[in-house]
N, C-alpha and C. Protein backbone atom coordinates (compact mmCIF):
# COMPACT_ATOMS: atom_id res chain seq x y z
N MET A 1 -109.64 -107.40 32.26
CA MET A 1 -110.04 -106.75 32.82
C MET A 1 -109.16 -104.97 32.30
N ASP A 2 -109.92 -104.03 32.25
CA ASP A 2 -108.96 -102.56 32.26
C ASP A 2 -108.83 -102.26 32.35
N SER A 3 -107.87 -101.11 32.56
CA SER A 3 -107.23 -100.56 33.69
C SER A 3 -107.90 -99.39 33.67
N TRP A 4 -107.60 -98.69 35.34
CA TRP A 4 -108.26 -96.87 35.05
C TRP A 4 -107.50 -96.17 33.89
N ILE A 5 -106.79 -96.64 33.25
CA ILE A 5 -106.25 -95.22 32.60
C ILE A 5 -106.91 -95.59 31.09
N ALA A 6 -107.38 -96.77 31.19
CA ALA A 6 -108.57 -97.48 29.94
C ALA A 6 -109.63 -96.89 30.15
N GLN A 7 -109.77 -96.95 31.19
CA GLN A 7 -111.03 -96.61 31.36
C GLN A 7 -111.77 -95.27 31.13
N MET A 8 -110.49 -94.10 31.72
CA MET A 8 -110.77 -92.67 31.82
C MET A 8 -111.01 -92.89 29.86
N CYS A 9 -109.87 -92.73 29.71
CA CYS A 9 -109.97 -92.86 28.05
C CYS A 9 -110.97 -92.95 27.44
N ARG A 10 -111.56 -94.40 27.59
CA ARG A 10 -112.97 -94.34 26.51
C ARG A 10 -114.03 -93.94 27.07
N SER A 11 -114.37 -93.32 28.78
CA SER A 11 -114.84 -92.43 28.54
C SER A 11 -115.05 -90.78 28.65
N ARG A 12 -113.78 -90.50 27.86
CA ARG A 12 -113.54 -89.36 27.56
C ARG A 12 -113.61 -89.56 26.22
N ALA A 13 -113.66 -90.28 25.51
CA ALA A 13 -113.92 -90.40 24.18
C ALA A 13 -115.17 -90.42 23.66
N ARG A 14 -116.33 -90.85 24.47
CA ARG A 14 -117.70 -91.30 24.51
C ARG A 14 -118.08 -90.39 24.38
N ARG A 15 -117.60 -89.16 25.75
CA ARG A 15 -118.44 -87.36 26.12
C ARG A 15 -117.57 -86.40 24.59
N GLN A 16 -116.51 -87.10 24.15
CA GLN A 16 -115.96 -85.43 23.14
C GLN A 16 -117.23 -86.53 21.63
N THR A 17 -117.08 -88.09 21.70
CA THR A 17 -118.20 -88.08 20.59
C THR A 17 -119.61 -87.84 20.73
N LEU A 18 -119.73 -87.47 21.68
CA LEU A 18 -121.34 -87.43 21.77
C LEU A 18 -121.77 -86.00 22.07
N GLY A 19 -120.83 -85.24 22.21
CA GLY A 19 -120.20 -83.56 21.93
C GLY A 19 -120.18 -82.88 20.69
N TRP A 20 -119.48 -84.04 19.95
CA TRP A 20 -119.82 -83.78 18.01
C TRP A 20 -121.05 -83.23 17.51
N VAL A 21 -121.81 -85.08 18.31
CA VAL A 21 -123.10 -85.49 17.56
C VAL A 21 -123.92 -84.60 17.97
N VAL A 22 -124.32 -83.76 19.17
CA VAL A 22 -124.95 -82.68 19.84
C VAL A 22 -124.71 -81.26 18.80
N VAL A 23 -123.23 -81.20 18.78
CA VAL A 23 -122.68 -79.70 17.80
C VAL A 23 -123.03 -80.15 16.35
N PHE A 24 -123.08 -81.09 15.77
CA PHE A 24 -123.31 -81.40 13.95
C PHE A 24 -124.74 -81.89 14.23
N LEU A 25 -126.15 -82.26 15.28
CA LEU A 25 -126.99 -81.56 14.96
C LEU A 25 -127.46 -80.48 15.04
N ALA A 26 -126.58 -79.23 16.30
CA ALA A 26 -127.46 -77.56 16.45
C ALA A 26 -127.35 -77.13 14.96
N GLY A 27 -126.36 -77.65 14.52
CA GLY A 27 -125.71 -77.56 12.98
C GLY A 27 -126.76 -77.28 12.07
N ALA A 28 -127.39 -78.70 11.82
CA ALA A 28 -128.53 -79.16 11.02
C ALA A 28 -129.61 -78.76 11.17
N ALA A 29 -129.78 -78.72 12.47
CA ALA A 29 -131.32 -77.59 12.58
C ALA A 29 -130.99 -76.64 12.53
N LEU A 30 -129.91 -75.37 12.79
CA LEU A 30 -129.44 -74.26 12.00
C LEU A 30 -129.93 -73.80 11.17
N VAL A 31 -129.56 -74.85 9.92
CA VAL A 31 -129.11 -74.82 8.29
C VAL A 31 -130.96 -75.37 8.14
N LEU A 32 -131.47 -76.34 8.64
CA LEU A 32 -132.37 -76.46 8.49
C LEU A 32 -133.78 -75.34 8.81
N SER A 33 -133.66 -74.89 9.60
CA SER A 33 -134.55 -73.65 10.05
C SER A 33 -135.12 -72.76 9.36
N ASN A 34 -133.56 -72.64 8.73
CA ASN A 34 -132.55 -71.19 7.75
C ASN A 34 -132.87 -71.38 6.80
N GLY A 35 -133.54 -72.49 6.16
CA GLY A 35 -133.81 -73.34 4.90
C GLY A 35 -133.82 -72.19 3.44
N ARG A 36 -134.57 -71.11 3.53
CA ARG A 36 -135.02 -70.13 2.49
C ARG A 36 -133.88 -68.97 2.66
N TYR A 37 -132.97 -69.04 3.64
CA TYR A 37 -132.35 -68.14 3.45
C TYR A 37 -130.46 -68.49 2.93
N VAL A 38 -130.52 -70.38 3.34
CA VAL A 38 -129.16 -71.00 3.17
C VAL A 38 -129.19 -71.31 1.30
N ARG A 39 -130.91 -71.24 0.67
CA ARG A 39 -130.95 -71.79 -0.49
C ARG A 39 -131.00 -70.84 -1.89
N ASN A 40 -131.11 -69.11 -0.50
CA ASN A 40 -130.73 -68.02 -0.96
C ASN A 40 -129.51 -67.40 -1.76
N PHE A 41 -128.48 -68.38 -0.51
CA PHE A 41 -127.27 -68.01 -0.10
C PHE A 41 -126.39 -68.54 -0.95
N VAL A 42 -127.16 -69.81 -1.23
CA VAL A 42 -125.73 -70.93 -1.93
C VAL A 42 -126.42 -71.00 -3.26
N GLU A 43 -127.19 -70.76 -3.99
CA GLU A 43 -128.41 -70.49 -5.23
C GLU A 43 -127.94 -69.09 -5.82
N GLY A 44 -128.27 -68.05 -4.85
CA GLY A 44 -128.83 -66.72 -5.25
C GLY A 44 -127.77 -66.26 -6.19
N PRO A 45 -127.45 -64.81 -6.10
CA PRO A 45 -128.55 -63.78 -6.66
C PRO A 45 -129.26 -64.52 -7.54
N PHE A 46 -130.54 -64.96 -7.50
CA PHE A 46 -131.42 -65.33 -8.84
C PHE A 46 -131.72 -63.99 -10.20
N ALA A 47 -131.79 -64.37 -10.82
CA ALA A 47 -131.86 -63.10 -11.92
C ALA A 47 -133.30 -63.05 -11.96
N LEU A 48 -133.64 -61.80 -11.78
CA LEU A 48 -135.33 -61.45 -11.96
C LEU A 48 -135.92 -60.97 -13.15
N GLN A 49 -136.43 -61.18 -13.81
CA GLN A 49 -137.30 -60.39 -15.00
C GLN A 49 -138.31 -59.49 -14.64
N PRO A 50 -138.90 -58.47 -15.45
CA PRO A 50 -139.81 -57.69 -14.79
C PRO A 50 -141.20 -58.25 -14.25
N THR A 51 -141.74 -59.10 -15.30
CA THR A 51 -142.86 -59.85 -14.99
C THR A 51 -142.63 -60.72 -12.96
N GLU A 52 -141.44 -61.27 -13.19
CA GLU A 52 -141.59 -62.54 -11.86
C GLU A 52 -140.65 -61.31 -10.76
N LEU A 53 -140.10 -59.99 -11.17
CA LEU A 53 -140.15 -59.55 -10.12
C LEU A 53 -141.74 -58.48 -9.45
N ALA A 54 -142.37 -58.35 -10.84
CA ALA A 54 -143.60 -57.75 -10.29
C ALA A 54 -144.70 -59.11 -9.67
N GLN A 55 -144.61 -59.83 -9.48
CA GLN A 55 -145.10 -61.53 -8.46
C GLN A 55 -144.82 -61.31 -7.18
N VAL A 56 -143.74 -60.67 -6.37
CA VAL A 56 -143.66 -60.60 -5.52
C VAL A 56 -143.93 -59.49 -4.39
N THR A 57 -144.88 -60.39 -4.15
CA THR A 57 -146.21 -59.46 -2.72
C THR A 57 -145.91 -59.62 -1.59
N ASP A 58 -145.65 -60.85 -0.62
CA ASP A 58 -144.86 -60.88 0.10
C ASP A 58 -143.39 -61.41 0.25
N LEU A 59 -142.36 -60.21 0.91
CA LEU A 59 -141.13 -60.75 0.52
C LEU A 59 -141.05 -61.78 1.89
N GLU A 60 -141.65 -62.13 2.91
CA GLU A 60 -141.16 -63.03 4.06
C GLU A 60 -141.22 -64.32 3.42
N THR A 61 -142.48 -64.35 2.29
CA THR A 61 -142.26 -66.15 1.72
C THR A 61 -141.79 -66.04 0.59
N ALA A 62 -140.93 -65.21 -0.07
CA ALA A 62 -141.28 -65.49 -0.86
C ALA A 62 -139.97 -66.42 -1.59
N PRO A 63 -139.97 -67.02 -1.99
CA PRO A 63 -138.78 -67.38 -2.08
C PRO A 63 -137.18 -67.37 -2.71
N ASP A 64 -137.41 -66.35 -3.55
CA ASP A 64 -136.16 -65.56 -4.57
C ASP A 64 -135.77 -64.32 -3.60
N TYR A 65 -134.92 -64.12 -2.79
CA TYR A 65 -135.55 -62.76 -1.83
C TYR A 65 -133.82 -62.53 -2.30
N PHE A 66 -132.22 -63.03 -2.84
CA PHE A 66 -131.35 -62.46 -3.28
C PHE A 66 -131.16 -61.80 -4.60
N VAL A 67 -131.57 -61.34 -5.13
CA VAL A 67 -131.88 -61.38 -6.59
C VAL A 67 -130.83 -60.51 -7.65
N SER A 68 -130.65 -60.28 -8.94
CA SER A 68 -130.60 -59.82 -9.38
C SER A 68 -131.14 -59.27 -10.54
N VAL A 69 -131.21 -57.75 -10.83
CA VAL A 69 -132.30 -57.25 -11.61
C VAL A 69 -131.57 -56.30 -12.49
N THR A 70 -132.04 -55.78 -13.96
CA THR A 70 -131.66 -54.90 -14.93
C THR A 70 -132.65 -54.19 -15.19
N GLY A 71 -131.70 -52.94 -15.17
CA GLY A 71 -132.87 -51.41 -15.08
C GLY A 71 -132.54 -50.95 -16.87
N GLU A 72 -133.86 -50.26 -17.17
CA GLU A 72 -133.49 -50.02 -18.03
C GLU A 72 -133.24 -48.42 -18.37
N LYS A 73 -133.17 -47.72 -16.87
CA LYS A 73 -133.14 -46.83 -16.79
C LYS A 73 -132.63 -46.32 -15.37
N VAL A 74 -131.84 -45.43 -14.53
CA VAL A 74 -130.96 -45.46 -13.39
C VAL A 74 -131.33 -44.19 -12.78
N VAL A 75 -132.44 -43.33 -11.79
CA VAL A 75 -132.44 -42.34 -11.53
C VAL A 75 -132.41 -41.96 -10.64
N ASP A 76 -131.53 -40.69 -10.08
CA ASP A 76 -131.08 -40.36 -8.85
C ASP A 76 -132.22 -39.96 -8.15
N THR A 77 -133.14 -40.45 -7.19
CA THR A 77 -134.24 -39.71 -6.83
C THR A 77 -133.60 -38.45 -5.68
N GLU A 78 -132.44 -38.19 -5.23
CA GLU A 78 -131.79 -37.36 -4.86
C GLU A 78 -131.89 -37.64 -3.03
N ILE A 79 -132.34 -38.55 -2.82
CA ILE A 79 -132.81 -38.70 -1.23
C ILE A 79 -131.68 -39.42 -1.17
N GLN A 80 -130.40 -38.98 -0.21
CA GLN A 80 -129.50 -39.81 0.69
C GLN A 80 -129.58 -40.29 2.08
N GLU A 81 -128.85 -41.10 2.34
CA GLU A 81 -128.59 -41.72 3.88
C GLU A 81 -127.17 -41.05 4.35
N VAL A 82 -127.44 -40.12 5.60
CA VAL A 82 -126.58 -39.34 6.48
C VAL A 82 -125.69 -40.38 7.60
N THR A 83 -124.32 -40.32 7.97
CA THR A 83 -124.20 -40.63 8.48
C THR A 83 -123.17 -39.77 9.35
N THR A 84 -123.80 -39.93 10.60
CA THR A 84 -123.01 -38.82 11.38
C THR A 84 -122.19 -39.89 12.93
N THR A 85 -121.05 -38.82 12.59
CA THR A 85 -120.04 -39.54 13.83
C THR A 85 -120.58 -38.29 15.03
N THR A 86 -119.90 -39.59 16.34
CA THR A 86 -119.61 -38.30 17.68
C THR A 86 -118.50 -39.15 18.89
N ARG A 87 -118.30 -38.65 19.20
CA ARG A 87 -117.47 -38.53 20.39
C ARG A 87 -118.03 -38.18 21.26
N ASN A 88 -118.49 -39.13 22.51
CA ASN A 88 -118.60 -38.60 23.43
C ASN A 88 -119.86 -37.87 24.20
N GLY A 89 -121.13 -38.14 22.67
CA GLY A 89 -121.94 -37.42 22.85
C GLY A 89 -121.91 -36.08 21.63
N VAL A 90 -120.96 -35.89 21.24
CA VAL A 90 -120.36 -34.24 20.54
C VAL A 90 -120.46 -35.44 19.01
N LYS A 91 -121.08 -33.93 18.34
CA LYS A 91 -120.73 -35.10 16.71
C LYS A 91 -119.59 -34.07 16.65
N GLU A 92 -118.85 -35.12 16.04
CA GLU A 92 -117.14 -34.31 14.96
C GLU A 92 -117.59 -34.35 13.78
N GLY A 93 -118.51 -35.04 13.27
CA GLY A 93 -119.10 -35.10 11.16
C GLY A 93 -119.95 -36.22 10.70
N SER A 94 -120.32 -35.65 9.62
CA SER A 94 -121.05 -36.45 9.19
C SER A 94 -121.00 -36.59 7.96
N HIS A 95 -121.60 -37.63 7.05
CA HIS A 95 -120.85 -38.08 5.80
C HIS A 95 -122.22 -38.56 4.75
N VAL A 96 -122.29 -38.36 3.93
CA VAL A 96 -123.03 -39.39 3.23
C VAL A 96 -122.76 -40.19 2.33
N SER A 97 -123.33 -41.36 2.96
CA SER A 97 -123.27 -42.99 3.53
C SER A 97 -124.46 -43.37 2.01
N ALA A 98 -125.02 -43.28 1.71
CA ALA A 98 -125.52 -44.04 0.73
C ALA A 98 -126.79 -43.03 0.11
N GLY A 99 -126.60 -43.33 -0.99
CA GLY A 99 -127.96 -42.43 -2.24
C GLY A 99 -128.76 -43.80 -2.34
N TYR A 100 -130.05 -42.90 -2.73
CA TYR A 100 -131.14 -44.06 -2.93
C TYR A 100 -131.71 -43.89 -4.88
N TYR A 101 -132.07 -44.97 -5.58
CA TYR A 101 -132.00 -44.57 -6.64
C TYR A 101 -133.02 -44.84 -7.12
N ALA A 102 -133.87 -44.81 -8.17
CA ALA A 102 -134.92 -45.32 -8.99
C ALA A 102 -134.01 -45.82 -10.68
N PHE A 103 -134.47 -47.70 -10.37
CA PHE A 103 -134.86 -48.51 -11.52
C PHE A 103 -136.02 -48.53 -11.92
N LEU A 104 -135.27 -48.22 -13.39
CA LEU A 104 -136.70 -48.30 -14.24
C LEU A 104 -136.96 -50.33 -14.55
N VAL A 105 -137.80 -50.53 -13.58
CA VAL A 105 -137.51 -52.12 -14.37
C VAL A 105 -139.13 -52.62 -14.89
N GLY A 106 -139.03 -52.96 -16.25
CA GLY A 106 -140.30 -53.55 -17.04
C GLY A 106 -141.17 -51.94 -16.95
N ASP A 107 -141.93 -52.04 -16.09
CA ASP A 107 -143.20 -50.37 -16.13
C ASP A 107 -142.88 -49.97 -15.03
N ARG A 108 -142.33 -50.34 -13.94
CA ARG A 108 -142.15 -49.49 -12.60
C ARG A 108 -141.08 -49.42 -12.32
N PHE A 109 -140.98 -49.16 -11.16
CA PHE A 109 -139.42 -48.20 -10.77
C PHE A 109 -139.34 -49.02 -9.75
N LEU A 110 -137.44 -49.85 -9.49
CA LEU A 110 -137.22 -50.03 -7.63
C LEU A 110 -136.18 -49.20 -7.19
N VAL A 111 -136.52 -49.01 -5.86
CA VAL A 111 -135.21 -47.92 -5.68
C VAL A 111 -133.98 -49.17 -4.63
N VAL A 112 -133.19 -48.44 -5.42
CA VAL A 112 -131.93 -49.42 -4.71
C VAL A 112 -130.90 -48.13 -4.10
N LYS A 113 -130.67 -48.96 -2.43
CA LYS A 113 -129.67 -48.12 -2.48
C LYS A 113 -127.92 -48.11 -2.31
N SER A 114 -126.86 -47.53 -2.23
CA SER A 114 -126.64 -47.49 -3.15
C SER A 114 -125.14 -46.19 -2.79
N ALA A 115 -123.70 -46.74 -2.39
CA ALA A 115 -122.80 -45.45 -1.80
C ALA A 115 -122.61 -45.16 -3.47
N LYS A 116 -123.22 -45.65 -4.48
CA LYS A 116 -122.32 -44.71 -5.52
C LYS A 116 -123.35 -44.78 -6.44
N GLN A 117 -123.29 -44.40 -8.08
CA GLN A 117 -124.91 -44.60 -8.83
C GLN A 117 -124.24 -45.75 -9.68
N PRO A 118 -125.27 -47.00 -9.13
CA PRO A 118 -125.19 -48.51 -9.61
C PRO A 118 -125.22 -48.81 -10.76
N PRO A 119 -124.62 -49.27 -11.58
CA PRO A 119 -124.70 -50.18 -13.05
C PRO A 119 -125.94 -50.89 -13.10
N ASN A 120 -126.39 -51.31 -14.58
CA ASN A 120 -127.46 -50.54 -15.17
C ASN A 120 -128.12 -52.14 -14.39
N THR A 121 -127.40 -53.48 -14.18
CA THR A 121 -127.40 -54.54 -13.60
C THR A 121 -127.11 -54.66 -12.42
N ILE A 122 -127.57 -54.57 -11.27
CA ILE A 122 -127.30 -54.84 -9.98
C ILE A 122 -128.48 -56.26 -9.27
N SER A 123 -127.15 -56.85 -8.21
CA SER A 123 -127.55 -57.66 -7.46
C SER A 123 -127.74 -57.26 -5.71
N GLY A 124 -128.12 -58.20 -5.17
CA GLY A 124 -129.26 -57.77 -3.48
C GLY A 124 -130.25 -58.85 -3.57
N GLU A 125 -129.91 -57.48 -2.02
CA GLU A 125 -131.55 -58.39 -1.66
C GLU A 125 -132.34 -57.42 -0.97
N LEU A 126 -133.89 -58.23 -0.91
CA LEU A 126 -135.03 -57.55 -1.50
C LEU A 126 -135.48 -57.06 0.07
N LEU A 127 -136.33 -55.88 0.30
CA LEU A 127 -135.87 -55.60 2.11
C LEU A 127 -137.55 -54.35 1.60
N PRO A 128 -138.35 -54.94 3.06
CA PRO A 128 -139.34 -53.89 2.80
C PRO A 128 -138.75 -52.46 2.87
N LEU A 129 -139.87 -51.67 1.86
CA LEU A 129 -139.22 -50.53 1.89
C LEU A 129 -139.80 -49.41 3.15
N PRO A 130 -139.04 -49.69 4.16
CA PRO A 130 -138.89 -48.26 5.52
C PRO A 130 -139.88 -47.40 5.26
N SER A 131 -140.62 -46.58 6.56
CA SER A 131 -141.25 -45.76 6.73
C SER A 131 -141.42 -44.35 6.21
N ASN A 132 -139.63 -44.30 6.17
CA ASN A 132 -139.26 -43.04 6.35
C ASN A 132 -138.98 -43.06 5.27
N LEU A 133 -138.50 -43.81 4.34
CA LEU A 133 -138.08 -43.66 2.93
C LEU A 133 -139.26 -43.13 2.06
N SER A 134 -140.57 -44.64 2.32
CA SER A 134 -141.26 -43.81 2.11
C SER A 134 -142.47 -42.44 2.02
N ASN A 135 -142.14 -42.03 2.89
CA ASN A 135 -142.35 -40.97 3.58
C ASN A 135 -141.85 -39.67 2.52
N GLU A 136 -140.74 -40.12 1.98
CA GLU A 136 -139.90 -39.02 1.11
C GLU A 136 -140.10 -38.74 -0.18
N LEU A 137 -140.09 -40.06 -0.55
CA LEU A 137 -140.04 -40.21 -1.56
C LEU A 137 -141.12 -40.01 -2.15
N PHE A 138 -142.41 -40.40 -1.11
CA PHE A 138 -144.32 -39.88 -1.90
C PHE A 138 -144.43 -39.01 -1.00
N SER A 139 -143.77 -38.04 -0.85
CA SER A 139 -144.42 -36.52 0.00
C SER A 139 -145.15 -35.99 -1.31
N GLY A 140 -145.92 -34.63 -0.65
CA GLY A 140 -146.67 -34.01 -1.66
C GLY A 140 -147.87 -35.32 -2.15
N PRO A 141 -147.71 -34.48 -3.07
CA PRO A 141 -149.50 -34.10 -4.58
C PRO A 141 -149.09 -35.54 -5.35
N ASP A 142 -147.62 -35.26 -5.82
CA ASP A 142 -147.18 -36.02 -6.64
C ASP A 142 -146.66 -36.83 -6.24
N GLY A 143 -146.11 -37.09 -5.34
CA GLY A 143 -145.56 -38.24 -4.75
C GLY A 143 -146.86 -39.26 -4.85
N GLN A 144 -148.19 -39.52 -3.61
CA GLN A 144 -149.22 -40.05 -4.08
C GLN A 144 -149.54 -40.29 -5.66
N LYS A 145 -149.19 -39.79 -6.51
CA LYS A 145 -149.70 -39.95 -7.49
C LYS A 145 -148.51 -40.99 -8.47
N ILE A 146 -147.72 -41.26 -8.53
CA ILE A 146 -146.40 -41.90 -8.23
C ILE A 146 -145.96 -43.14 -8.02
N ARG A 147 -146.34 -43.31 -6.44
CA ARG A 147 -146.15 -44.45 -5.45
C ARG A 147 -146.62 -45.53 -6.11
N ASN A 148 -147.70 -46.01 -7.08
CA ASN A 148 -148.39 -47.12 -7.09
C ASN A 148 -147.28 -47.85 -8.89
N ARG A 149 -146.50 -46.94 -9.18
CA ARG A 149 -145.17 -46.85 -10.21
C ARG A 149 -144.30 -47.61 -9.70
N PHE A 150 -144.09 -47.99 -8.20
CA PHE A 150 -142.76 -48.29 -7.37
C PHE A 150 -143.05 -49.53 -6.70
N TYR A 151 -142.66 -50.41 -6.84
CA TYR A 151 -142.27 -51.83 -6.05
C TYR A 151 -142.42 -50.84 -4.61
N PRO A 152 -143.02 -52.23 -3.52
CA PRO A 152 -143.05 -51.83 -2.21
C PRO A 152 -141.74 -51.92 -1.51
N PHE A 153 -140.79 -52.27 -1.94
CA PHE A 153 -139.71 -52.65 -1.46
C PHE A 153 -138.36 -52.43 -2.36
N TYR A 154 -137.64 -52.15 -1.64
CA TYR A 154 -136.43 -51.78 -2.65
C TYR A 154 -135.24 -53.09 -2.31
N LEU A 155 -133.88 -52.83 -3.22
CA LEU A 155 -132.72 -53.93 -3.28
C LEU A 155 -131.58 -52.95 -2.35
N GLU A 156 -130.81 -54.07 -1.74
CA GLU A 156 -130.24 -53.39 -0.96
C GLU A 156 -129.14 -54.40 -1.21
N PRO A 157 -128.27 -53.70 -2.00
CA PRO A 157 -126.51 -54.19 -2.83
C PRO A 157 -125.96 -55.01 -1.87
N GLU A 158 -125.53 -54.42 -0.34
CA GLU A 158 -124.54 -55.68 -0.07
C GLU A 158 -125.02 -55.81 1.83
N GLY A 159 -123.98 -57.17 1.96
CA GLY A 159 -124.40 -57.45 3.19
C GLY A 159 -125.46 -58.29 3.47
N PHE A 160 -125.97 -59.06 2.41
CA PHE A 160 -127.04 -60.51 1.87
C PHE A 160 -125.52 -60.80 2.77
N ARG A 161 -124.53 -61.78 2.44
CA ARG A 161 -123.47 -62.83 2.79
C ARG A 161 -122.62 -62.70 4.11
N TYR A 162 -122.96 -61.35 4.79
CA TYR A 162 -122.21 -61.27 5.40
C TYR A 162 -122.59 -62.25 6.88
N PRO A 163 -123.56 -62.38 7.40
CA PRO A 163 -124.61 -63.39 8.45
C PRO A 163 -123.58 -64.67 8.23
N GLY A 164 -123.74 -65.54 6.67
CA GLY A 164 -123.79 -66.51 6.71
C GLY A 164 -122.23 -66.77 6.47
């Protein structure tokens, strides 16, 4: 017959083991449910050629979206992202936090968001082109003419691996 102390120790060990099994299974379920992100996180960035980049039609189902691309030419679109700082609802200041650049990849342009002019080869996450950026890029009669020369997504070079 076991003593009361031995029974309590065994009971606590069972509870701890069960707890760790639950934590492990929850972690495994999280990894499996985000398999596409985990694959891109571990194996990426994937070097995409212009033909492979042109085949990307839906970013939600594209297997490789953490990519590395090489642009033949980098053009400043002169569109900037401005960050404003406030204190108690009063504007204290603002600064340019990023600019948007057009990379010539093959025969189409890929928009890249970057704090400074990026090098010809850059890696990051492919994201859908926001509507406000799309409106800025393709406004006016000339904008509609060049719309089909751009990919319907852009490259964000920072922050892909932060959640991991």
